[in-house]
mmCIF file of C-alpha atoms and ligand atoms in Angstrom:
data_model
loop_
_atom_site.group_PDB
_atom_site.id
_atom_site.type_symbol
_atom_site.label_atom_id
_atom_site.label_comp_id
_atom_site.label_asym_id
_atom_site.label_seq_id
_atom_site.Cartn_x
_atom_site.Cartn_y
_atom_site.Cartn_z
ATOM 1 C CA MET A 1 -31.491 76.163 -34.911
ATOM 2 C CA GLU A 2 -27.925 75.958 -33.695
ATOM 3 C CA THR A 3 -25.599 74.081 -36.034
ATOM 4 C CA ILE A 4 -24.125 70.962 -34.456
ATOM 5 C CA PRO A 5 -20.488 70.624 -35.546
ATOM 6 C CA PHE A 6 -18.917 67.309 -36.460
ATOM 7 C CA ASN A 7 -16.076 67.772 -33.976
ATOM 8 C CA ARG A 8 -15.215 70.137 -31.144
ATOM 9 C CA PRO A 9 -11.926 69.752 -29.260
ATOM 10 C CA PHE A 10 -12.371 68.902 -25.569
ATOM 11 C CA MET A 11 -10.294 70.709 -22.938
ATOM 12 C CA THR A 12 -9.959 69.514 -19.378
ATOM 13 C CA GLY A 13 -9.420 73.007 -17.904
ATOM 14 C CA LYS A 14 -5.857 72.369 -16.682
ATOM 15 C CA GLU A 15 -4.085 72.957 -20.001
ATOM 16 C CA LEU A 16 -3.230 76.649 -19.537
ATOM 17 C CA GLN A 17 -2.092 76.125 -15.947
ATOM 18 C CA TYR A 18 0.431 73.499 -17.062
ATOM 19 C CA ILE A 19 1.571 75.625 -20.003
ATOM 20 C CA SER A 20 2.183 78.462 -17.575
ATOM 21 C CA GLU A 21 4.162 76.118 -15.307
ATOM 22 C CA ALA A 22 6.295 75.059 -18.272
ATOM 23 C CA HIS A 23 6.798 78.733 -19.093
ATOM 24 C CA LEU A 24 7.921 79.457 -15.522
ATOM 25 C CA GLN A 25 10.371 76.542 -15.664
ATOM 26 C CA GLY A 26 12.039 78.375 -18.539
ATOM 27 C CA HIS A 27 12.559 75.151 -20.479
ATOM 28 C CA LEU A 28 10.682 75.652 -23.730
ATOM 29 C CA ALA A 29 12.476 73.239 -26.050
ATOM 30 C CA GLY A 30 11.652 69.553 -26.220
ATOM 31 C CA ASP A 31 12.332 66.916 -23.559
ATOM 32 C CA GLY A 32 11.539 69.124 -20.566
ATOM 33 C CA LEU A 33 9.658 68.240 -17.390
ATOM 34 C CA PHE A 34 6.248 67.798 -19.031
ATOM 35 C CA SER A 35 7.623 65.768 -21.934
ATOM 36 C CA ARG A 36 9.197 63.379 -19.435
ATOM 37 C CA LYS A 37 5.947 63.161 -17.456
ATOM 38 C CA CYS A 38 3.966 62.305 -20.601
ATOM 39 C CA GLU A 39 6.503 59.756 -21.784
ATOM 40 C CA ALA A 40 6.757 58.032 -18.390
ATOM 41 C CA PHE A 41 2.961 57.867 -18.198
ATOM 42 C CA MET A 42 2.743 56.233 -21.611
ATOM 43 C CA GLU A 43 5.620 53.827 -20.993
ATOM 44 C CA GLN A 44 3.702 52.600 -17.974
ATOM 45 C CA GLN A 45 0.315 52.529 -19.646
ATOM 46 C CA PHE A 46 1.600 50.740 -22.748
ATOM 47 C CA GLY A 47 4.131 48.532 -20.944
ATOM 48 C CA ILE A 48 6.892 49.287 -23.448
ATOM 49 C CA ALA A 49 10.562 50.262 -23.369
ATOM 50 C CA ARG A 50 10.211 53.781 -24.707
ATOM 51 C CA SER A 51 7.630 56.333 -25.703
ATOM 52 C CA LEU A 52 8.859 59.414 -27.551
ATOM 53 C CA LEU A 53 6.692 62.489 -28.105
ATOM 54 C CA THR A 54 6.606 63.765 -31.675
ATOM 55 C CA HIS A 55 4.999 66.660 -33.556
ATOM 56 C CA SER A 56 2.360 64.361 -35.011
ATOM 57 C CA CYS A 57 1.512 60.781 -35.868
ATOM 58 C CA THR A 58 2.821 61.643 -39.325
ATOM 59 C CA ALA A 59 6.224 62.398 -37.742
ATOM 60 C CA ALA A 60 6.117 59.122 -35.771
ATOM 61 C CA LEU A 61 5.366 57.220 -39.003
ATOM 62 C CA GLU A 62 8.265 59.001 -40.732
ATOM 63 C CA MET A 63 10.570 58.014 -37.879
ATOM 64 C CA SER A 64 9.325 54.429 -38.210
ATOM 65 C CA ALA A 65 10.174 54.424 -41.914
ATOM 66 C CA ILE A 66 13.739 55.521 -41.074
ATOM 67 C CA LEU A 67 14.007 52.952 -38.270
ATOM 68 C CA VAL A 68 13.121 50.030 -40.560
ATOM 69 C CA ASP A 69 15.605 51.375 -43.140
ATOM 70 C CA ILE A 70 13.155 52.024 -45.962
ATOM 71 C CA SER A 71 14.971 52.618 -49.241
ATOM 72 C CA PRO A 72 13.849 53.010 -52.871
ATOM 73 C CA GLY A 73 12.309 49.834 -54.262
ATOM 74 C CA ASP A 74 11.065 48.530 -50.910
ATOM 75 C CA GLU A 75 7.398 47.646 -50.493
ATOM 76 C CA VAL A 76 5.085 48.428 -47.604
ATOM 77 C CA ILE A 77 1.794 46.598 -47.023
ATOM 78 C CA LEU A 78 -1.086 48.760 -45.779
ATOM 79 C CA PRO A 79 -4.807 49.317 -46.275
ATOM 80 C CA SER A 80 -5.975 51.761 -48.947
ATOM 81 C CA TYR A 81 -8.732 52.868 -46.585
ATOM 82 C CA THR A 82 -6.580 55.101 -44.361
ATOM 83 C CA PHE A 83 -5.182 58.594 -43.918
ATOM 84 C CA VAL A 84 -2.566 59.733 -46.416
ATOM 85 C CA SER A 85 0.281 59.774 -43.843
ATOM 86 C CA THR A 86 0.188 55.983 -43.466
ATOM 87 C CA ALA A 87 1.457 55.747 -47.059
ATOM 88 C CA ASN A 88 3.343 59.034 -47.439
ATOM 89 C CA ALA A 89 5.825 58.358 -44.630
ATOM 90 C CA PHE A 90 7.150 55.396 -46.625
ATOM 91 C CA ALA A 91 6.576 56.709 -50.148
ATOM 92 C CA LYS A 92 8.741 59.776 -49.442
ATOM 93 C CA LEU A 93 11.714 57.437 -48.923
ATOM 94 C CA GLY A 94 11.008 55.717 -52.221
ATOM 95 C CA ALA A 95 8.932 52.734 -51.082
ATOM 96 C CA THR A 96 5.954 51.385 -53.028
ATOM 97 C CA PRO A 97 2.726 51.273 -50.997
ATOM 98 C CA VAL A 98 1.035 47.906 -51.638
ATOM 99 C CA PHE A 99 -2.655 48.264 -50.835
ATOM 100 C CA VAL A 100 -4.545 45.321 -49.349
ATOM 101 C CA ASP A 101 -8.325 45.146 -48.959
ATOM 102 C CA ILE A 102 -10.152 45.593 -45.646
ATOM 103 C CA ARG A 103 -12.458 43.345 -43.639
ATOM 104 C CA PRO A 104 -16.173 44.012 -44.152
ATOM 105 C CA ASP A 105 -16.893 44.005 -40.386
ATOM 106 C CA THR A 106 -14.262 46.337 -38.838
ATOM 107 C CA LEU A 107 -12.994 48.019 -42.046
ATOM 108 C CA ASN A 108 -9.484 47.071 -40.895
ATOM 109 C CA LEU A 109 -6.681 45.541 -42.996
ATOM 110 C CA ASN A 110 -7.841 42.018 -43.912
ATOM 111 C CA GLU A 111 -5.183 39.895 -42.198
ATOM 112 C CA GLU A 112 -6.013 36.888 -44.394
ATOM 113 C CA LEU A 113 -4.869 38.782 -47.496
ATOM 114 C CA VAL A 114 -1.555 40.033 -46.108
ATOM 115 C CA GLU A 115 0.598 36.969 -46.768
ATOM 116 C CA ALA A 116 -0.324 36.910 -50.481
ATOM 117 C CA ALA A 117 0.903 40.519 -50.797
ATOM 118 C CA ILE A 118 4.418 39.739 -49.542
ATOM 119 C CA THR A 119 7.296 39.783 -52.055
ATOM 120 C CA PRO A 120 11.084 39.731 -51.574
ATOM 121 C CA GLN A 121 10.881 43.578 -51.491
ATOM 122 C CA THR A 122 8.413 43.781 -48.588
ATOM 123 C CA LYS A 123 9.921 45.734 -45.683
ATOM 124 C CA CYS A 124 7.005 46.148 -43.296
ATOM 125 C CA ILE A 125 3.283 45.802 -42.651
ATOM 126 C CA VAL A 126 1.338 48.825 -41.380
ATOM 127 C CA PRO A 127 -2.021 47.859 -39.854
ATOM 128 C CA VAL A 128 -4.332 50.812 -39.118
ATOM 129 C CA HIS A 129 -6.773 50.447 -36.216
ATOM 130 C CA TYR A 130 -9.770 52.134 -37.821
ATOM 131 C CA ALA A 131 -12.134 53.962 -35.462
ATOM 132 C CA GLY A 132 -9.983 52.754 -32.548
ATOM 133 C CA VAL A 133 -11.003 49.126 -33.107
ATOM 134 C CA SER A 134 -8.087 46.706 -33.315
ATOM 135 C CA CYS A 135 -6.874 44.823 -36.360
ATOM 136 C CA GLU A 136 -6.392 41.054 -35.933
ATOM 137 C CA MET A 137 -2.931 41.514 -34.479
ATOM 138 C CA ASP A 138 -2.166 37.839 -33.634
ATOM 139 C CA GLU A 139 -2.342 36.857 -37.296
ATOM 140 C CA ILE A 140 -0.579 40.014 -38.530
ATOM 141 C CA MET A 141 2.278 39.516 -36.038
ATOM 142 C CA ARG A 142 2.551 35.836 -37.047
ATOM 143 C CA VAL A 143 2.890 36.768 -40.733
ATOM 144 C CA GLY A 144 5.434 39.468 -39.832
ATOM 145 C CA SER A 145 7.569 37.120 -37.774
ATOM 146 C CA ASP A 146 7.341 34.189 -40.250
ATOM 147 C CA HIS A 147 8.674 36.453 -43.002
ATOM 148 C CA GLY A 148 11.060 38.523 -40.865
ATOM 149 C CA ILE A 149 9.111 41.711 -41.608
ATOM 150 C CA ALA A 150 8.493 44.524 -39.116
ATOM 151 C CA VAL A 151 4.960 45.460 -38.054
ATOM 152 C CA ILE A 152 4.295 49.176 -37.468
ATOM 153 C CA GLU A 153 0.916 49.976 -35.938
ATOM 154 C CA ASP A 154 -0.836 53.120 -37.079
ATOM 155 C CA ALA A 155 -2.672 53.573 -33.783
ATOM 156 C CA ALA A 156 -3.446 57.248 -34.505
ATOM 157 C CA GLN A 157 -7.077 56.608 -33.527
ATOM 158 C CA GLY A 158 -6.382 53.924 -30.947
ATOM 159 C CA PHE A 159 -5.372 55.589 -27.668
ATOM 160 C CA GLY A 160 -7.214 53.757 -24.868
ATOM 161 C CA SER A 161 -8.276 50.727 -26.948
ATOM 162 C CA THR A 162 -7.092 47.159 -26.429
ATOM 163 C CA TYR A 163 -6.661 43.867 -28.302
ATOM 164 C CA ARG A 164 -6.963 40.795 -26.071
ATOM 165 C CA GLY A 165 -6.363 43.113 -23.123
ATOM 166 C CA LYS A 166 -3.203 44.741 -24.539
ATOM 167 C CA PRO A 167 -3.139 48.470 -25.484
ATOM 168 C CA LEU A 168 -3.088 49.314 -29.183
ATOM 169 C CA GLY A 169 0.275 50.727 -30.153
ATOM 170 C CA SER A 170 2.142 48.291 -27.881
ATOM 171 C CA LEU A 171 1.663 45.163 -30.015
ATOM 172 C CA GLY A 172 3.770 45.833 -33.112
ATOM 173 C CA ASP A 173 7.525 46.408 -33.338
ATOM 174 C CA LEU A 174 6.672 50.102 -33.431
ATOM 175 C CA GLY A 175 3.449 51.947 -32.634
ATOM 176 C CA THR A 176 2.392 55.457 -33.632
ATOM 177 C CA LEU A 177 -0.171 57.689 -31.892
ATOM 178 C CA SER A 178 -1.805 60.990 -32.809
ATOM 179 C CA PHE A 179 -2.807 63.830 -30.508
ATOM 180 C CA HIS A 180 -4.281 65.931 -33.318
ATOM 181 C CA GLU A 181 -7.291 67.930 -32.177
ATOM 182 C CA THR A 182 -9.646 65.543 -33.993
ATOM 183 C CA LYS A 183 -8.493 62.586 -31.881
ATOM 184 C CA ASN A 184 -9.576 61.556 -28.340
ATOM 185 C CA ILE A 185 -6.543 62.866 -26.422
ATOM 186 C CA ILE A 186 -5.191 66.046 -27.944
ATOM 187 C CA SER A 187 -2.494 68.707 -27.968
ATOM 188 C CA GLY A 188 -3.544 70.529 -31.149
ATOM 189 C CA GLU A 189 -0.928 68.836 -33.255
ATOM 190 C CA GLY A 190 0.989 66.028 -31.586
ATOM 191 C CA GLY A 191 1.889 62.382 -31.559
ATOM 192 C CA ALA A 192 4.134 59.713 -30.129
ATOM 193 C CA LEU A 193 6.295 56.818 -31.241
ATOM 194 C CA LEU A 194 6.118 53.699 -29.070
ATOM 195 C CA VAL A 195 9.137 51.397 -29.180
ATOM 196 C CA ARG A 196 9.144 47.904 -27.654
ATOM 197 C CA ASP A 197 12.803 46.989 -28.149
ATOM 198 C CA PRO A 198 15.292 48.936 -25.944
ATOM 199 C CA GLU A 199 18.031 48.744 -28.630
ATOM 200 C CA LEU A 200 15.753 50.213 -31.269
ATOM 201 C CA ALA A 201 14.656 52.840 -28.734
ATOM 202 C CA LEU A 202 18.234 54.147 -28.556
ATOM 203 C CA ARG A 203 18.301 54.569 -32.340
ATOM 204 C CA ALA A 204 14.831 56.173 -32.246
ATOM 205 C CA GLU A 205 16.154 58.809 -29.814
ATOM 206 C CA ILE A 206 18.943 59.617 -32.266
ATOM 207 C CA VAL A 207 16.647 59.831 -35.310
ATOM 208 C CA ARG A 208 14.381 62.181 -33.340
ATOM 209 C CA GLU A 209 17.290 64.450 -32.315
ATOM 210 C CA LYS A 210 18.473 65.364 -35.841
ATOM 211 C CA GLY A 211 20.611 62.232 -36.090
ATOM 212 C CA THR A 212 22.717 63.124 -33.045
ATOM 213 C CA ASN A 213 23.354 61.222 -29.823
ATOM 214 C CA ARG A 214 22.333 64.278 -27.792
ATOM 215 C CA ARG A 215 20.009 62.363 -25.469
ATOM 216 C CA ALA A 216 22.699 59.818 -24.541
ATOM 217 C CA PHE A 217 25.015 62.775 -23.903
ATOM 218 C CA PHE A 218 22.579 64.300 -21.405
ATOM 219 C CA ARG A 219 22.321 60.922 -19.673
ATOM 220 C CA GLY A 220 26.124 60.987 -19.357
ATOM 221 C CA GLN A 221 26.525 57.888 -21.570
ATOM 222 C CA VAL A 222 28.819 59.610 -24.085
ATOM 223 C CA ASP A 223 31.199 62.491 -23.408
ATOM 224 C CA LYS A 224 30.341 64.604 -26.438
ATOM 225 C CA TYR A 225 27.424 64.612 -28.814
ATOM 226 C CA THR A 226 27.741 64.413 -32.547
ATOM 227 C CA TRP A 227 26.159 63.409 -35.850
ATOM 228 C CA VAL A 228 25.788 59.605 -35.904
ATOM 229 C CA ASP A 229 22.741 58.764 -38.082
ATOM 230 C CA VAL A 230 20.135 60.251 -40.398
ATOM 231 C CA GLY A 231 17.300 62.036 -38.662
ATOM 232 C CA SER A 232 15.333 65.198 -38.284
ATOM 233 C CA SER A 233 13.792 67.349 -35.566
ATOM 234 C CA TYR A 234 10.774 65.357 -34.459
ATOM 235 C CA LEU A 235 10.379 66.531 -30.844
ATOM 236 C CA PRO A 236 7.684 68.976 -29.750
ATOM 237 C CA SER A 237 8.212 71.950 -27.420
ATOM 238 C CA ASP A 238 7.594 71.302 -23.726
ATOM 239 C CA LEU A 239 4.681 73.787 -23.981
ATOM 240 C CA ILE A 240 2.860 71.267 -26.163
ATOM 241 C CA ALA A 241 3.745 68.472 -23.740
ATOM 242 C CA ALA A 242 2.296 70.579 -20.901
ATOM 243 C CA TYR A 243 -0.982 70.790 -22.794
ATOM 244 C CA LEU A 244 -0.890 67.056 -23.458
ATOM 245 C CA TRP A 245 -0.203 66.269 -19.803
ATOM 246 C CA ALA A 246 -3.522 67.848 -18.791
ATOM 247 C CA GLN A 247 -5.229 65.471 -21.226
ATOM 248 C CA LEU A 248 -3.308 62.332 -20.293
ATOM 249 C CA GLU A 249 -4.157 62.850 -16.619
ATOM 250 C CA GLU A 250 -7.845 62.750 -17.590
ATOM 251 C CA SER A 251 -7.538 60.104 -20.295
ATOM 252 C CA ASP A 252 -9.530 57.378 -18.516
ATOM 253 C CA GLU A 253 -12.350 59.788 -17.815
ATOM 254 C CA ILE A 254 -12.307 61.074 -21.412
ATOM 255 C CA THR A 255 -12.602 57.514 -22.728
ATOM 256 C CA ARG A 256 -15.391 56.718 -20.270
ATOM 257 C CA ARG A 257 -17.428 59.750 -21.309
ATOM 258 C CA ARG A 258 -16.931 59.091 -25.032
ATOM 259 C CA LYS A 259 -18.062 55.503 -24.534
ATOM 260 C CA ALA A 260 -21.326 56.706 -23.008
ATOM 261 C CA ILE A 261 -22.026 58.793 -26.135
ATOM 262 C CA TRP A 262 -21.043 55.924 -28.420
ATOM 263 C CA ASP A 263 -23.243 53.437 -26.526
ATOM 264 C CA ARG A 264 -26.221 55.771 -26.752
ATOM 265 C CA TYR A 265 -25.827 56.046 -30.539
ATOM 266 C CA HIS A 266 -25.438 52.309 -30.818
ATOM 267 C CA GLU A 267 -28.634 51.613 -28.950
ATOM 268 C CA ALA A 268 -30.525 54.324 -30.835
ATOM 269 C CA PHE A 269 -29.720 52.842 -34.271
ATOM 270 C CA ALA A 270 -30.448 49.198 -33.399
ATOM 271 C CA ALA A 271 -33.979 49.315 -34.826
ATOM 272 C CA ALA A 272 -32.837 51.133 -37.989
ATOM 273 C CA GLU A 273 -30.293 48.353 -38.521
ATOM 274 C CA GLU A 274 -33.078 45.751 -38.017
ATOM 275 C CA GLY A 275 -35.063 47.600 -40.672
ATOM 276 C CA GLU A 276 -32.024 47.567 -43.016
ATOM 277 C CA LEU A 277 -31.819 51.361 -43.168
ATOM 278 C CA CYS A 278 -28.178 51.266 -42.051
ATOM 279 C CA ARG A 279 -25.481 49.038 -40.602
ATOM 280 C CA ARG A 280 -23.869 49.871 -37.246
ATOM 281 C CA PRO A 281 -20.153 49.406 -36.330
ATOM 282 C CA ILE A 282 -19.122 45.871 -35.356
ATOM 283 C CA ILE A 283 -16.777 45.424 -32.389
ATOM 284 C CA PRO A 284 -15.190 41.950 -32.081
ATOM 285 C CA ASP A 285 -15.531 40.398 -28.592
ATOM 286 C CA HIS A 286 -11.771 40.362 -27.937
ATOM 287 C CA CYS A 287 -11.421 44.108 -28.677
ATOM 288 C CA SER A 288 -12.269 46.934 -26.305
ATOM 289 C CA HIS A 289 -12.498 50.310 -28.005
ATOM 290 C CA ASN A 290 -12.093 53.979 -27.110
ATOM 291 C CA ALA A 291 -15.225 55.337 -28.845
ATOM 292 C CA HIS A 292 -13.103 57.359 -31.246
ATOM 293 C CA MET A 293 -15.802 57.450 -33.907
ATOM 294 C CA TYR A 294 -19.426 56.599 -34.498
ATOM 295 C CA TYR A 295 -20.258 55.765 -38.087
ATOM 296 C CA LEU A 296 -23.118 54.237 -40.035
ATOM 297 C CA LEU A 297 -22.928 52.298 -43.296
ATOM 298 C CA LEU A 298 -25.796 53.259 -45.580
ATOM 299 C CA PRO A 299 -27.133 50.965 -48.322
ATOM 300 C CA ASP A 300 -25.231 52.718 -51.142
ATOM 301 C CA ARG A 301 -23.162 55.779 -52.067
ATOM 302 C CA ALA A 302 -26.097 57.795 -53.434
ATOM 303 C CA ARG A 303 -28.025 57.470 -50.171
ATOM 304 C CA ARG A 304 -24.911 58.215 -48.113
ATOM 305 C CA ASP A 305 -24.338 61.452 -50.051
ATOM 306 C CA ARG A 306 -28.007 62.372 -49.728
ATOM 307 C CA PHE A 307 -27.888 61.679 -45.991
ATOM 308 C CA ILE A 308 -24.990 64.130 -45.544
ATOM 309 C CA ASP A 309 -26.749 66.781 -47.675
ATOM 310 C CA LEU A 310 -30.061 66.511 -45.837
ATOM 311 C CA MET A 311 -28.438 66.467 -42.411
ATOM 312 C CA ARG A 312 -26.649 69.703 -43.255
ATOM 313 C CA GLY A 313 -29.367 71.387 -45.291
ATOM 314 C CA GLU A 314 -32.477 70.469 -43.317
ATOM 315 C CA GLU A 315 -31.228 69.514 -39.858
ATOM 316 C CA ASP A 316 -28.185 71.801 -39.367
ATOM 317 C CA ILE A 317 -26.028 68.875 -38.332
ATOM 318 C CA LEU A 318 -22.601 68.267 -39.819
ATOM 319 C CA THR A 319 -21.844 64.652 -40.704
ATOM 320 C CA VAL A 320 -18.930 63.627 -42.903
ATOM 321 C CA PHE A 321 -17.631 60.769 -45.000
ATOM 322 C CA HIS A 322 -14.103 59.527 -44.470
ATOM 323 C CA TYR A 323 -11.202 58.459 -46.649
ATOM 324 C CA ILE A 324 -11.076 58.511 -50.395
ATOM 325 C CA PRO A 325 -9.189 55.208 -50.813
ATOM 326 C CA LEU A 326 -5.513 55.921 -51.422
ATOM 327 C CA HIS A 327 -5.205 53.493 -54.351
ATOM 328 C CA SER A 328 -7.690 55.661 -56.270
ATOM 329 C CA ALA A 329 -6.023 58.986 -55.380
ATOM 330 C CA PRO A 330 -3.676 60.583 -57.959
ATOM 331 C CA LYS A 331 -0.484 60.039 -55.935
ATOM 332 C CA GLY A 332 -1.559 56.554 -54.865
ATOM 333 C CA GLN A 333 -1.998 55.569 -58.510
ATOM 334 C CA GLU A 334 1.399 56.994 -59.372
ATOM 335 C CA VAL A 335 3.472 55.371 -56.617
ATOM 336 C CA GLY A 336 1.368 52.493 -55.268
ATOM 337 C CA ARG A 337 -0.169 49.253 -56.408
ATOM 338 C CA VAL A 338 -3.060 47.070 -55.310
ATOM 339 C CA SER A 339 -2.576 43.465 -54.194
ATOM 340 C CA GLY A 340 -5.480 41.278 -55.335
ATOM 341 C CA GLU A 341 -9.066 42.508 -55.190
ATOM 342 C CA ILE A 342 -9.952 45.720 -53.365
ATOM 343 C CA ALA A 343 -13.745 45.559 -53.725
ATOM 344 C CA THR A 344 -14.623 45.850 -50.015
ATOM 345 C CA THR A 345 -12.628 49.079 -49.707
ATOM 346 C CA GLU A 346 -14.272 50.552 -52.786
ATOM 347 C CA GLU A 347 -17.747 49.656 -51.651
ATOM 348 C CA LEU A 348 -17.604 50.566 -47.967
ATOM 349 C CA ALA A 349 -15.704 53.853 -48.387
ATOM 350 C CA GLY A 350 -18.677 55.079 -50.423
ATOM 351 C CA ARG A 351 -21.294 53.974 -47.904
ATOM 352 C CA LEU A 352 -19.808 55.323 -44.667
ATOM 353 C CA VAL A 353 -20.934 58.424 -42.786
ATOM 354 C CA ARG A 354 -19.564 59.652 -39.438
ATOM 355 C CA LEU A 355 -21.835 61.293 -36.889
ATOM 356 C CA PRO A 356 -20.833 64.119 -34.510
ATOM 357 C CA MET A 357 -18.727 62.638 -31.711
ATOM 358 C CA TRP A 358 -17.248 64.971 -29.087
ATOM 359 C CA LEU A 359 -17.406 65.601 -25.365
ATOM 360 C CA GLY A 360 -20.091 68.200 -24.721
ATOM 361 C CA LEU A 361 -22.373 66.680 -27.370
ATOM 362 C CA GLU A 362 -24.470 64.995 -24.662
ATOM 363 C CA PRO A 363 -27.222 67.635 -24.387
ATOM 364 C CA HIS A 364 -27.568 67.708 -28.208
ATOM 365 C CA GLN A 365 -27.312 64.019 -28.864
ATOM 366 C CA ASP A 366 -31.046 63.322 -28.893
ATOM 367 C CA ARG A 367 -31.412 65.907 -31.635
ATOM 368 C CA VAL A 368 -28.679 64.211 -33.704
ATOM 369 C CA ILE A 369 -30.364 60.836 -33.233
ATOM 370 C CA GLU A 370 -33.876 62.058 -34.076
ATOM 371 C CA SER A 371 -32.639 63.929 -37.149
ATOM 372 C CA SER A 372 -30.604 60.947 -38.345
ATOM 373 C CA LEU A 373 -33.560 58.587 -38.001
ATOM 374 C CA ARG A 374 -35.832 61.035 -39.811
ATOM 375 C CA VAL A 375 -33.356 61.382 -42.688
ATOM 376 C CA LEU A 376 -32.735 57.613 -42.845
ATOM 377 C CA GLU A 377 -36.491 57.078 -43.264
ATOM 378 C CA LYS A 378 -36.746 59.822 -45.866
ATOM 379 C CA ILE A 379 -34.000 58.404 -48.112
ATOM 380 C CA SER A 380 -35.001 54.751 -47.727
HETATM 381 C C1 PLP B 1 -5.044 61.249 -37.724
HETATM 382 C C2 PLP B 1 -4.377 60.121 -38.394
HETATM 383 C C3 PLP B 1 -3.045 60.184 -38.806
HETATM 384 C C4 PLP B 1 -2.214 61.451 -38.763
HETATM 385 O O1 PLP B 1 -2.106 62.003 -37.515
HETATM 386 P P1 PLP B 1 -1.364 63.427 -37.351
HETATM 387 O O2 PLP B 1 -1.071 63.457 -35.882
HETATM 388 O O3 PLP B 1 -2.331 64.460 -37.786
HETATM 389 O O4 PLP B 1 -0.151 63.399 -38.178
HETATM 390 C C5 PLP B 1 -2.454 59.055 -39.352
HETATM 391 N N1 PLP B 1 -3.144 57.916 -39.494
HETATM 392 C C6 PLP B 1 -4.444 57.820 -39.145
HETATM 393 C C7 PLP B 1 -5.137 56.515 -39.309
HETATM 394 C C8 PLP B 1 -5.111 58.919 -38.592
HETATM 395 O O5 PLP B 1 -6.395 58.814 -38.249
#
């Protein structure tokens, strides 16, 4: 039996053609023709002042930390159930990650617990849109604005999703995207920073260009370029942007095809949910999602672990769990703290399993479904 992988990167077929065009242009550094095409596309799609390509979502989060002036002793509110970069970008500048529990339905930051976590040291709130399903942004933005605290969206998984009709990444003061090969729209490694405020966008350009006003210089706004702020080199080569452009052009179609796979899973596990063998993802009515991930919540950790083992050992299908909560990780314990109870995070992280989800899975999907149902019965 052929092993079914958990993920396989999807390519549209145009990537190498665009890379070869970028090569012919002879502009290999950042901010070339393809970078500008990608950024203009995203500025339109997200309806924001500026989109800046970065090496990764991690880089976009690091830029965000600089842009909100994180300094030692500051606090950042975020979920513990997230990727390490959500915390690291702030911790590396000396901030304390303050972990808040998640909602039991979407596994997103529980917006009702955010206000209680705020102290005079709080600098920003970083909601993470897990599985491409939106956090409750109205309430999070209200808390941010009542307390004068910035909101930075970790929309690494959220390209193509919306909250009350608005694209994820465009709702906070800053938004960060990932184009890592495990995401929906990819360039191998890659990301973007989305900036709503034009003033802040000018500073973001400087931070991204090693702390220089090089971009303003090329626009003819200053007559020489020089060191004006802290920063680093956060811009990708135009070769990477060329690859990304092939994906962005097809992004609607990619989302549509992923949704078809997601919907088929969802229908297939309805009866198993009825029979209390598993719980399916819950999508609030006011959120549209990009089918980034299909997961199941099993009754407990032991059965989740057994599910993964049997799927691999007996069915040749790779399924995986997700985050080890950051508050329980060695570095999280050293530099972070928990606000209030974190029981939902601890419970659900141990019960979650992700099923294969990639374009091209379609002809194998029945096998994944049949195997999953068989294993769910066996461990029940
Ligand atoms: C993938 C991911 C990141 C990191 O993205 P990179 O582009 O690999 O740096 C950050 N946060 C979340 C929630 C992610 O899923």
